[in-house]
PDB file of C-alpha atoms in Angstrom:
ATOM      1  CA  UNK A   1       0.000   0.000   0.000  1.00 49.00           C
ATOM      2  CA  UNK A   2       1.417   3.370  -1.030  1.00 55.00           C
ATOM      3  CA  UNK A   3       0.877   6.043   1.580  1.00 54.00           C
ATOM      4  CA  UNK A   4       1.914   9.660   1.776  1.00 57.00           C
ATOM      5  CA  UNK A   5       1.533   9.593   5.549  1.00 67.00           C
ATOM      6  CA  UNK A   6       4.488   9.338   7.894  1.00 71.00           C
ATOM      7  CA  UNK A   7       6.406   6.388   9.247  1.00 76.00           C
ATOM      8  CA  UNK A   8       4.473   6.447  12.542  1.00 81.00           C
ATOM      9  CA  UNK A   9       1.218   5.779  10.698  1.00 84.00           C
ATOM     10  CA  UNK A  10       2.784   2.933   8.726  1.00 86.00           C
ATOM     11  CA  UNK A  11       4.017   1.436  11.997  1.00 87.00           C
ATOM     12  CA  UNK A  12       0.523   1.764  13.484  1.00 90.00           C
ATOM     13  CA  UNK A  13      -0.962  -0.056  10.491  1.00 90.00           C
ATOM     14  CA  UNK A  14       1.590  -2.864  10.888  1.00 90.00           C
ATOM     15  CA  UNK A  15       0.819  -3.176  14.622  1.00 91.00           C
ATOM     16  CA  UNK A  16      -2.907  -3.201  13.903  1.00 92.00           C
ATOM     17  CA  UNK A  17      -2.535  -5.897  11.224  1.00 92.00           C
ATOM     18  CA  UNK A  18      -0.376  -8.006  13.551  1.00 91.00           C
ATOM     19  CA  UNK A  19      -2.986  -7.849  16.327  1.00 91.00           C
ATOM     20  CA  UNK A  20      -5.807  -8.615  13.882  1.00 93.00           C
ATOM     21  CA  UNK A  21      -3.885 -11.708  12.734  1.00 91.00           C
ATOM     22  CA  UNK A  22      -3.648 -12.881  16.354  1.00 91.00           C
ATOM     23  CA  UNK A  23       0.143 -12.571  16.490  1.00 90.00           C
ATOM     24  CA  UNK A  24       1.997 -11.137  19.519  1.00 89.00           C
ATOM     25  CA  UNK A  25       3.361  -7.631  19.133  1.00 87.00           C
ATOM     26  CA  UNK A  26       6.517  -8.265  21.156  1.00 84.00           C
ATOM     27  CA  UNK A  27       7.950 -10.454  18.379  1.00 85.00           C
ATOM     28  CA  UNK A  28       7.925  -7.692  15.771  1.00 89.00           C
ATOM     29  CA  UNK A  29      11.374  -6.596  14.628  1.00 91.00           C
ATOM     30  CA  UNK A  30      10.396  -2.920  15.002  1.00 89.00           C
ATOM     31  CA  UNK A  31       9.675  -3.369  18.702  1.00 90.00           C
ATOM     32  CA  UNK A  32      12.858  -5.386  19.190  1.00 92.00           C
ATOM     33  CA  UNK A  33      14.780  -2.564  17.547  1.00 92.00           C
ATOM     34  CA  UNK A  34      13.128  -0.027  19.863  1.00 90.00           C
ATOM     35  CA  UNK A  35      14.151  -2.167  22.850  1.00 92.00           C
ATOM     36  CA  UNK A  36      17.758  -2.201  21.602  1.00 94.00           C
ATOM     37  CA  UNK A  37      17.696   1.576  21.165  1.00 92.00           C
ATOM     38  CA  UNK A  38      16.250   2.017  24.670  1.00 93.00           C
ATOM     39  CA  UNK A  39      18.942  -0.241  26.143  1.00 94.00           C
ATOM     40  CA  UNK A  40      21.666   1.699  24.300  1.00 94.00           C
ATOM     41  CA  UNK A  41      20.463   5.070  25.585  1.00 92.00           C
ATOM     42  CA  UNK A  42      20.215   3.743  29.148  1.00 94.00           C
ATOM     43  CA  UNK A  43      23.957   3.043  29.045  1.00 95.00           C
ATOM     44  CA  UNK A  44      24.862   6.663  28.149  1.00 94.00           C
ATOM     45  CA  UNK A  45      25.540   9.264  30.850  1.00 95.00           C
ATOM     46  CA  UNK A  46      23.201  12.224  31.301  1.00 93.00           C
ATOM     47  CA  UNK A  47      25.671  14.852  30.087  1.00 94.00           C
ATOM     48  CA  UNK A  48      26.181  13.069  26.776  1.00 94.00           C
ATOM     49  CA  UNK A  49      22.439  12.481  26.389  1.00 93.00           C
ATOM     50  CA  UNK A  50      21.825  16.183  26.890  1.00 93.00           C
ATOM     51  CA  UNK A  51      24.320  17.056  24.147  1.00 93.00           C
ATOM     52  CA  UNK A  52      22.715  14.494  21.843  1.00 91.00           C
ATOM     53  CA  UNK A  53      19.284  15.960  22.589  1.00 90.00           C
ATOM     54  CA  UNK A  54      20.391  19.473  21.634  1.00 87.00           C
ATOM     55  CA  UNK A  55      21.982  18.162  18.451  1.00 86.00           C
ATOM     56  CA  UNK A  56      18.736  16.398  17.540  1.00 83.00           C
ATOM     57  CA  UNK A  57      16.791  19.611  18.177  1.00 80.00           C
ATOM     58  CA  UNK A  58      19.190  21.505  15.931  1.00 76.00           C
ATOM     59  CA  UNK A  59      18.713  18.937  13.142  1.00 73.00           C
ATOM     60  CA  UNK A  60      14.941  18.881  13.609  1.00 71.00           C
ATOM     61  CA  UNK A  61      14.619  22.651  13.355  1.00 63.00           C
ATOM     62  CA  UNK A  62      17.073  22.995  10.477  1.00 61.00           C
ATOM     63  CA  UNK A  63      15.618  23.924   7.126  1.00 56.00           C
ATOM     64  CA  UNK A  64      18.154  22.130   4.970  1.00 61.00           C
ATOM     65  CA  UNK A  65      19.008  22.785   1.345  1.00 62.00           C
ATOM     66  CA  UNK A  66      15.766  21.667  -0.284  1.00 62.00           C
ATOM     67  CA  UNK A  67      13.621  24.619   0.905  1.00 66.00           C
ATOM     68  CA  UNK A  68      16.429  26.947  -0.181  1.00 66.00           C
ATOM     69  CA  UNK A  69      16.441  25.218  -3.568  1.00 66.00           C
ATOM     70  CA  UNK A  70      12.657  25.562  -3.844  1.00 67.00           C
ATOM     71  CA  UNK A  71      12.663  29.271  -3.090  1.00 69.00           C
ATOM     72  CA  UNK A  72      15.932  30.227  -4.823  1.00 69.00           C
ATOM     73  CA  UNK A  73      15.372  28.310  -8.068  1.00 68.00           C
ATOM     74  CA  UNK A  74      12.603  30.538  -9.437  1.00 72.00           C
ATOM     75  CA  UNK A  75      14.544  33.676  -8.465  1.00 68.00           C
ATOM     76  CA  UNK A  76      17.608  32.422 -10.284  1.00 69.00           C
ATOM     77  CA  UNK A  77      15.528  31.753 -13.378  1.00 69.00           C
ATOM     78  CA  UNK A  78      13.952  35.189 -13.031  1.00 69.00           C
ATOM     79  CA  UNK A  79      17.398  36.857 -12.956  1.00 64.00           C
ATOM     80  CA  UNK A  80      18.372  35.208 -16.219  1.00 67.00           C
ATOM     81  CA  UNK A  81      14.913  35.206 -17.784  1.00 74.00           C
ATOM     82  CA  UNK A  82      15.825  37.222 -20.891  1.00 76.00           C
ATOM     83  CA  UNK A  83      18.833  35.032 -21.717  1.00 73.00           C
ATOM     84  CA  UNK A  84      16.865  31.911 -20.840  1.00 71.00           C
ATOM     85  CA  UNK A  85      13.984  32.894 -23.113  1.00 72.00           C
ATOM     86  CA  UNK A  86      16.337  33.596 -25.997  1.00 75.00           C
ATOM     87  CA  UNK A  87      18.012  30.221 -25.560  1.00 72.00           C
ATOM     88  CA  UNK A  88      14.851  28.172 -25.002  1.00 69.00           C
ATOM     89  CA  UNK A  89      12.706  29.759 -27.693  1.00 70.00           C
ATOM     90  CA  UNK A  90      15.434  29.965 -30.311  1.00 74.00           C
ATOM     91  CA  UNK A  91      14.376  26.616 -31.848  1.00 71.00           C
ATOM     92  CA  UNK A  92      10.670  26.704 -31.022  1.00 70.00           C
ATOM     93  CA  UNK A  93       9.038  25.701 -27.771  1.00 70.00           C
ATOM     94  CA  UNK A  94      10.271  22.087 -27.494  1.00 75.00           C
ATOM     95  CA  UNK A  95      13.500  22.921 -25.549  1.00 72.00           C
ATOM     96  CA  UNK A  96      11.381  25.031 -23.172  1.00 71.00           C
ATOM     97  CA  UNK A  97       8.966  22.164 -22.531  1.00 75.00           C
ATOM     98  CA  UNK A  98      11.861  19.765 -21.920  1.00 80.00           C
ATOM     99  CA  UNK A  99      13.586  22.243 -19.582  1.00 76.00           C
ATOM    100  CA  UNK A 100      10.446  22.944 -17.547  1.00 77.00           C
ATOM    101  CA  UNK A 101       9.625  19.225 -17.331  1.00 83.00           C
ATOM    102  CA  UNK A 102      13.099  18.346 -16.046  1.00 85.00           C
ATOM    103  CA  UNK A 103      13.173  21.286 -13.627  1.00 79.00           C
ATOM    104  CA  UNK A 104       9.744  20.543 -12.161  1.00 80.00           C
ATOM    105  CA  UNK A 105      10.487  16.816 -11.896  1.00 85.00           C
ATOM    106  CA  UNK A 106      13.705  17.448  -9.976  1.00 82.00           C
ATOM    107  CA  UNK A 107      11.938  20.012  -7.788  1.00 78.00           C
ATOM    108  CA  UNK A 108       9.005  17.742  -6.916  1.00 80.00           C
ATOM    109  CA  UNK A 109      11.215  14.714  -6.216  1.00 81.00           C
ATOM    110  CA  UNK A 110      13.530  16.795  -4.027  1.00 75.00           C
ATOM    111  CA  UNK A 111      10.659  18.220  -1.982  1.00 74.00           C
ATOM    112  CA  UNK A 112       9.006  14.814  -1.545  1.00 76.00           C
ATOM    113  CA  UNK A 113      12.271  13.216  -0.412  1.00 73.00           C
ATOM    114  CA  UNK A 114      12.991  16.107   1.940  1.00 69.00           C
ATOM    115  CA  UNK A 115       9.634  16.039   3.704  1.00 69.00           C
ATOM    116  CA  UNK A 116       9.462  12.249   3.738  1.00 66.00           C
ATOM    117  CA  UNK A 117      12.791  12.270   5.562  1.00 55.00           C
ATOM    118  CA  UNK A 118      11.450  14.751   8.120  1.00 53.00           C
ATOM    119  CA  UNK A 119       8.415  12.577   8.838  1.00 48.00           C
TER     120      UNK A 119
END
């Protein structure tokens, strides 16, 4: 099933399906992995955990390069619009259609990958 929702929802659906099939949840690899993560963090001292926490907050709140790409791309094209129009429309509209298709495809894929990663 293809879903645009986050990983937490996919995990919920897997847990729900497991329970509906009458299987125990504690045998799922996802829960075993969570137990390993919990055990790992219990072995780390508080000072180091605090530093890790602040690093995670920094990463979580960071905007990354994709939003910059999304907002800066059109401005860059706008700056060179006259030269771009001369180049793209020199041989008809086909190069323009190809350029826009490639640009929009890269833009959409980049945004989807960026926000999927954040979820």
